[in-house]
Amino acid sequence: MPELPEVETIRQSLSPLLLSCEVKEIEMFCPEVVIQYGDAPVLNTFIFDLRRRGKYLLLDLSKDRSVSQHVSTIMVHFRMTGKLLYKDSFEEAAKHTHVRFHLSDESGEKRYLDFNDVRRFGRVWLLPPGGEKLDPGFSRLGPEPLSVEWTAANFFSQIKRRPRSTVKALLLNQEVVAGVGNIYCDEALFRAGIHPASRNESLSESDALRLQEAVREVIAEGIGHKGTSFSDYVDGLGNSGHFQLQLKVFQREGEACHVCGSEIEKIRVAGRGTHFCPVCQPLEKKD
DNA sequence: GCCAGCCTGTTG
DNA sequence: CAACAGGCTGGC
């Protein structure tokens, strides 16, 4: 499930614990989830950076602990139910732990990092430097929503490119903007007052600007609340997030809209469960 | 574009 | 028991 705010929270939670740890061993309980490009070294390397791009998390590895000499990268995509869990002492691998990285911290203590995924949709890549670009999904990612690269002009051009598609499909498309998933998509559309099934061609310039700002807001607030936990998501230490308490429409079918009191509805748009307020988000038809 | 399929667990 | 779940790919 993790969307951008959850992956960012995982990154922030793991960074202080993993930086300068040495990778001593990799146990693959389910090799099918591991994709390896080239033969970049991972064993006896040191984690010197944790990066995020869209919903991907990347751990950069160096040959030395003291000098950052990038020799390889571990990349993770969590898809629906993936988790990356840090353990400061040994425990038996859980039922759905597919990969375990054995680590040694600066003082030589043994630590563990488990990739766990009930549905086995998630993936772990072992890559040479820059190898993330070999993954088609990664290489096609659009701009980061909180970066200056995601300009109004950029968003307008993506909208014009897909006139007959719905705005829901637009925001879920990782080529348009990286890291938005079903939760933050529904929340952004509510804030912008736009019906999720609206055709992109029906959006005015001010609709588009409002929507872009709403995406930035919900993503930033999601990070601020350390992600949304309503079933599976926890950070690298097993802690839940809090943004589920701030949700205005997602998972609120039949409940009262906080703005107008109408019942929140759930429909299917772009093949996904979609929550919205029929009064605050009217469907405008323009052709 | 849409939607089945990938998987397992949970819910109605 | 069938339907559904927050993502993404690939086949139409």
Short mmCIF file of C-alpha atoms in Angstrom, two decimals, chain A:
data_model
loop_
_atom_site.label_atom_id
_atom_site.label_comp_id
_atom_site.label_asym_id
_atom_site.label_seq_id
_atom_site.Cartn_x
_atom_site.Cartn_y
_atom_site.Cartn_z
CA MET A 1 0.00 0.00 0.00
CA PRO A 2 2.57 2.53 0.82
CA GLU A 3 2.19 5.67 -1.22
CA LEU A 4 4.69 8.52 -1.23
CA PRO A 5 4.10 9.70 2.39
CA GLU A 6 4.39 6.16 3.76
CA VAL A 7 7.58 5.39 1.82
CA GLU A 8 9.04 8.71 2.94
CA THR A 9 8.15 7.87 6.55
CA ILE A 10 9.80 4.47 6.20
CA ARG A 11 12.89 6.21 4.81
CA GLN A 12 13.00 8.68 7.70
CA SER A 13 12.47 5.97 10.31
CA LEU A 14 15.18 3.69 8.92
CA SER A 15 17.82 6.28 8.02
CA PRO A 16 19.37 6.81 11.48
CA LEU A 17 19.46 3.07 12.11
CA LEU A 18 20.81 1.87 8.78
CA LEU A 19 23.34 4.53 7.86
CA SER A 20 26.86 3.11 8.03
CA CYS A 21 25.64 -0.44 8.70
CA GLU A 22 27.53 -3.14 6.81
CA VAL A 23 25.61 -5.74 4.78
CA LYS A 24 27.01 -9.10 5.87
CA GLU A 25 24.61 -11.63 4.38
CA ILE A 26 21.38 -11.87 2.36
CA GLU A 27 18.90 -14.63 3.05
CA MET A 28 16.34 -15.12 0.30
CA PHE A 29 13.39 -17.14 1.50
CA CYS A 30 11.44 -16.25 -1.65
CA PRO A 31 13.90 -15.47 -4.47
CA GLU A 32 10.99 -14.68 -6.83
CA VAL A 33 10.62 -11.23 -5.27
CA VAL A 34 14.28 -10.35 -5.93
CA ILE A 35 15.41 -8.90 -9.24
CA GLN A 36 19.11 -8.61 -9.92
CA TYR A 37 20.66 -6.53 -12.71
CA GLY A 38 24.34 -7.14 -13.29
CA ASP A 39 26.58 -8.44 -10.55
CA ALA A 40 27.03 -5.38 -8.37
CA PRO A 41 28.46 -6.24 -4.95
CA VAL A 42 26.09 -6.08 -2.00
CA LEU A 43 27.88 -8.23 0.59
CA ASN A 44 30.53 -6.45 2.66
CA THR A 45 29.31 -3.02 1.57
CA PHE A 46 28.11 -0.11 3.73
CA ILE A 47 24.78 1.73 3.57
CA PHE A 48 25.61 5.40 3.03
CA ASP A 49 22.31 6.88 1.81
CA LEU A 50 18.57 6.20 1.84
CA ARG A 51 16.68 7.85 -1.01
CA ARG A 52 13.06 7.91 -2.09
CA ARG A 53 11.64 8.47 -5.57
CA GLY A 54 7.87 8.17 -5.99
CA LYS A 55 6.95 5.00 -4.10
CA TYR A 56 10.43 3.47 -4.46
CA LEU A 57 12.96 3.34 -1.62
CA LEU A 58 16.66 3.05 -2.47
CA LEU A 59 19.58 2.15 -0.21
CA ASP A 60 22.92 3.19 -1.68
CA LEU A 61 25.91 1.03 -0.81
CA SER A 62 29.57 1.99 -0.57
CA LYS A 63 32.72 -0.08 -0.58
CA ASP A 64 33.96 1.74 2.54
CA ARG A 65 32.32 2.88 5.73
CA SER A 66 34.23 6.17 5.79
CA VAL A 67 34.33 7.11 2.11
CA SER A 68 31.09 7.17 0.13
CA GLN A 69 32.07 5.23 -2.96
CA HIS A 70 28.81 4.12 -4.56
CA VAL A 71 29.14 0.51 -5.74
CA SER A 72 25.55 -0.76 -5.68
CA THR A 73 21.95 -0.08 -4.66
CA ILE A 74 19.18 -2.03 -2.97
CA MET A 75 15.81 -0.81 -4.29
CA VAL A 76 12.40 -1.69 -2.84
CA HIS A 77 8.82 -1.24 -4.08
CA PHE A 78 6.17 -2.12 -1.49
CA ARG A 79 3.15 -2.35 -3.81
CA MET A 80 0.14 -3.20 -1.61
CA THR A 81 1.36 -4.97 1.52
CA GLY A 82 5.16 -4.81 1.50
CA LYS A 83 7.06 -3.85 4.66
CA LEU A 84 10.68 -3.24 5.51
CA LEU A 85 11.29 -3.98 9.18
CA TYR A 86 14.40 -3.32 11.21
CA LYS A 87 15.26 -5.70 14.08
CA ASP A 88 17.93 -4.81 16.62
CA SER A 89 18.22 -8.41 17.77
CA PHE A 90 17.67 -11.82 16.23
CA GLU A 91 14.20 -13.23 15.84
CA GLU A 92 12.88 -15.98 13.62
CA ALA A 93 11.82 -14.72 10.20
CA ALA A 94 8.06 -14.10 10.06
CA LYS A 95 5.79 -16.16 7.81
CA HIS A 96 5.86 -13.71 4.91
CA THR A 97 9.43 -12.47 5.25
CA HIS A 98 10.92 -13.08 1.81
CA VAL A 99 14.33 -11.46 2.17
CA ARG A 100 16.49 -10.81 5.23
CA PHE A 101 19.55 -8.56 5.16
CA HIS A 102 22.01 -9.37 7.95
CA LEU A 103 23.72 -6.17 9.06
CA SER A 104 26.53 -5.17 11.34
CA ASP A 105 26.38 -1.68 12.84
CA GLU A 106 29.29 0.62 13.65
CA SER A 107 29.99 -1.09 16.96
CA GLY A 108 29.79 -4.53 15.36
CA GLU A 109 26.32 -5.40 16.74
CA LYS A 110 24.21 -7.71 14.61
CA ARG A 111 21.06 -6.10 13.15
CA TYR A 112 18.49 -7.34 10.66
CA LEU A 113 16.38 -5.79 7.92
CA ASP A 114 13.43 -7.91 6.74
CA PHE A 115 11.43 -7.44 3.56
CA ASN A 116 8.00 -8.85 4.34
CA ASP A 117 5.03 -8.99 1.96
CA VAL A 118 1.88 -11.05 2.45
CA ARG A 119 0.74 -10.76 -1.17
CA ARG A 120 4.18 -11.02 -2.73
CA PHE A 121 3.48 -8.12 -5.12
CA GLY A 122 6.41 -6.09 -3.82
CA ARG A 123 9.92 -6.35 -5.23
CA VAL A 124 13.52 -5.97 -4.09
CA TRP A 125 16.16 -5.08 -6.67
CA LEU A 126 19.93 -5.49 -6.37
CA LEU A 127 21.43 -2.95 -8.76
CA PRO A 128 24.66 -1.39 -9.97
CA PRO A 129 24.93 2.41 -9.47
CA GLY A 130 22.25 4.09 -11.58
CA GLY A 131 20.66 0.68 -12.22
CA GLU A 132 17.26 1.91 -11.04
CA LYS A 133 16.84 3.43 -14.49
CA LEU A 134 16.84 -0.10 -15.94
CA ASP A 135 13.46 -0.63 -14.28
CA PRO A 136 10.77 0.58 -16.70
CA GLY A 137 8.46 1.73 -13.91
CA PHE A 138 11.19 3.76 -12.27
CA SER A 139 12.48 5.29 -15.47
CA ARG A 140 9.02 6.50 -16.49
CA LEU A 141 8.28 8.28 -13.19
CA GLY A 142 6.98 11.83 -13.50
CA PRO A 143 8.01 14.73 -11.27
CA GLU A 144 7.98 14.58 -7.49
CA PRO A 145 4.82 16.35 -6.31
CA LEU A 146 6.67 18.48 -3.73
CA SER A 147 9.46 19.50 -6.10
CA VAL A 148 9.72 22.67 -8.16
CA GLU A 149 9.86 20.47 -11.25
CA TRP A 150 6.14 19.80 -10.97
CA THR A 151 5.08 23.06 -12.56
CA ALA A 152 1.62 24.19 -13.57
CA ALA A 153 2.71 24.13 -17.21
CA ASN A 154 3.88 20.54 -16.83
CA PHE A 155 0.59 19.47 -15.22
CA PHE A 156 -1.49 21.30 -17.86
CA SER A 157 0.35 19.54 -20.67
CA GLN A 158 -0.26 16.13 -19.07
CA ILE A 159 -3.95 16.98 -18.72
CA LYS A 160 -4.18 18.00 -22.39
CA ARG A 161 -2.47 14.79 -23.44
CA ARG A 162 -5.29 12.69 -21.89
CA PRO A 163 -8.51 14.61 -22.60
CA ARG A 164 -10.97 11.69 -22.45
CA SER A 165 -9.48 9.95 -19.43
CA THR A 166 -10.77 10.59 -15.92
CA VAL A 167 -9.02 12.83 -13.43
CA LYS A 168 -8.77 9.84 -11.08
CA ALA A 169 -6.73 7.90 -13.66
CA LEU A 170 -4.65 11.04 -14.28
CA LEU A 171 -3.50 11.34 -10.66
CA LEU A 172 -2.90 7.59 -10.29
CA ASN A 173 -0.66 7.60 -13.36
CA GLN A 174 2.91 7.62 -12.05
CA GLU A 175 4.13 9.26 -15.26
CA VAL A 176 2.00 12.34 -14.53
CA VAL A 177 3.17 12.81 -10.95
CA ALA A 178 5.15 10.29 -8.88
CA GLY A 179 3.88 8.73 -5.68
CA VAL A 180 0.13 9.41 -5.56
CA GLY A 181 -1.98 6.31 -4.81
CA ASN A 182 -5.65 5.67 -4.13
CA ILE A 183 -5.87 7.28 -0.68
CA TYR A 184 -4.15 10.58 -1.44
CA CYS A 185 -5.82 10.75 -4.84
CA ASP A 186 -9.33 10.65 -3.33
CA GLU A 187 -8.33 13.11 -0.62
CA ALA A 188 -6.81 15.58 -3.09
CA LEU A 189 -9.90 15.46 -5.33
CA PHE A 190 -12.12 16.17 -2.32
CA ARG A 191 -10.04 19.18 -1.31
CA ALA A 192 -10.11 20.51 -4.83
CA GLY A 193 -13.88 19.95 -5.09
CA ILE A 194 -13.51 17.85 -8.23
CA HIS A 195 -15.54 14.72 -8.99
CA PRO A 196 -13.18 11.75 -9.52
CA ALA A 197 -14.95 10.67 -12.72
CA SER A 198 -14.55 14.09 -14.37
CA ARG A 199 -12.98 13.96 -17.82
CA ASN A 200 -9.66 15.78 -17.91
CA GLU A 201 -10.88 17.96 -20.78
CA SER A 202 -13.59 19.34 -18.51
CA LEU A 203 -11.04 20.80 -16.07
CA SER A 204 -10.60 24.55 -16.22
CA GLU A 205 -7.20 26.09 -15.66
CA SER A 206 -8.22 27.09 -12.14
CA ASP A 207 -9.50 23.53 -11.46
CA ALA A 208 -6.09 22.20 -12.46
CA LEU A 209 -4.22 24.69 -10.29
CA ARG A 210 -6.45 23.92 -7.31
CA LEU A 211 -5.98 20.21 -7.84
CA GLN A 212 -2.22 20.51 -8.08
CA GLU A 213 -2.15 22.51 -4.84
CA ALA A 214 -4.45 19.95 -3.16
CA VAL A 215 -2.12 17.11 -4.15
CA ARG A 216 0.83 18.99 -2.65
CA GLU A 217 -1.13 19.62 0.55
CA VAL A 218 -2.32 16.07 1.16
CA ILE A 219 1.09 14.61 0.37
CA ALA A 220 2.85 17.07 2.69
CA GLU A 221 0.29 16.52 5.46
CA GLY A 222 0.51 12.76 5.00
CA ILE A 223 4.26 12.95 5.58
CA GLY A 224 3.69 15.26 8.56
CA HIS A 225 1.38 12.67 10.11
CA LYS A 226 3.82 9.86 9.33
CA GLY A 227 1.54 8.15 6.83
CA THR A 228 -1.88 6.51 6.82
CA SER A 229 -2.35 3.25 8.75
CA PHE A 230 -5.70 1.56 8.55
CA SER A 231 -4.73 -2.06 7.97
CA ASP A 232 -1.21 -3.00 6.93
CA TYR A 233 1.07 -0.01 6.88
CA VAL A 234 3.75 0.49 9.54
CA ASP A 235 7.11 2.25 9.29
CA GLY A 236 10.55 0.64 9.54
CA LEU A 237 10.16 0.19 13.29
CA GLY A 238 6.63 -1.19 13.18
CA ASN A 239 5.02 2.13 14.20
CA SER A 240 1.68 3.23 12.76
CA GLY A 241 1.02 6.57 11.12
CA HIS A 242 -1.78 8.99 12.00
CA PHE A 243 -3.13 10.44 8.75
CA GLN A 244 -6.10 8.01 8.85
CA LEU A 245 -7.54 10.40 11.47
CA GLN A 246 -7.42 13.27 8.96
CA LEU A 247 -9.09 11.52 6.04
CA LYS A 248 -12.11 13.38 4.66
CA VAL A 249 -13.47 10.78 2.20
CA PHE A 250 -11.28 7.69 1.97
CA GLN A 251 -12.86 4.73 3.81
CA ARG A 252 -15.72 6.99 4.95
CA GLU A 253 -18.53 5.58 2.78
CA GLY A 254 -21.94 6.37 4.32
CA GLU A 255 -20.48 8.79 6.87
CA ALA A 256 -21.22 12.51 6.92
CA CYS A 257 -19.07 14.92 4.92
CA HIS A 258 -17.20 17.15 7.34
CA VAL A 259 -17.98 20.16 5.16
CA CYS A 260 -21.63 19.77 4.08
CA GLY A 261 -22.98 16.78 6.03
CA SER A 262 -23.94 14.74 2.95
CA GLU A 263 -23.20 11.01 2.91
CA ILE A 264 -19.83 10.13 1.41
CA GLU A 265 -20.28 7.77 -1.55
CA LYS A 266 -18.11 4.99 -2.89
CA ILE A 267 -18.02 4.19 -6.59
CA ARG A 268 -15.60 2.52 -9.00
CA VAL A 269 -13.47 4.78 -11.20
CA ALA A 270 -10.43 3.69 -13.22
CA GLY A 271 -10.95 0.23 -11.73
CA ARG A 272 -10.43 1.46 -8.18
CA GLY A 273 -12.64 1.95 -5.15
CA THR A 274 -13.27 5.73 -5.15
CA HIS A 275 -14.67 7.84 -2.32
CA PHE A 276 -16.16 11.30 -2.74
CA CYS A 277 -18.78 13.77 -1.52
CA PRO A 278 -21.55 14.10 -4.14
CA VAL A 279 -22.30 17.67 -3.05
CA CYS A 280 -18.79 19.08 -2.58
CA GLN A 281 -17.55 17.32 -5.72
CA PRO A 282 -20.21 17.76 -8.42
CA LEU A 283 -19.67 16.12 -11.79
CA GLU A 284 -19.39 18.87 -14.39
CA LYS A 285 -20.01 17.82 -17.92
CA LYS A 286 -18.46 19.94 -20.61
CA ASP A 287 -17.74 18.81 -24.15
#
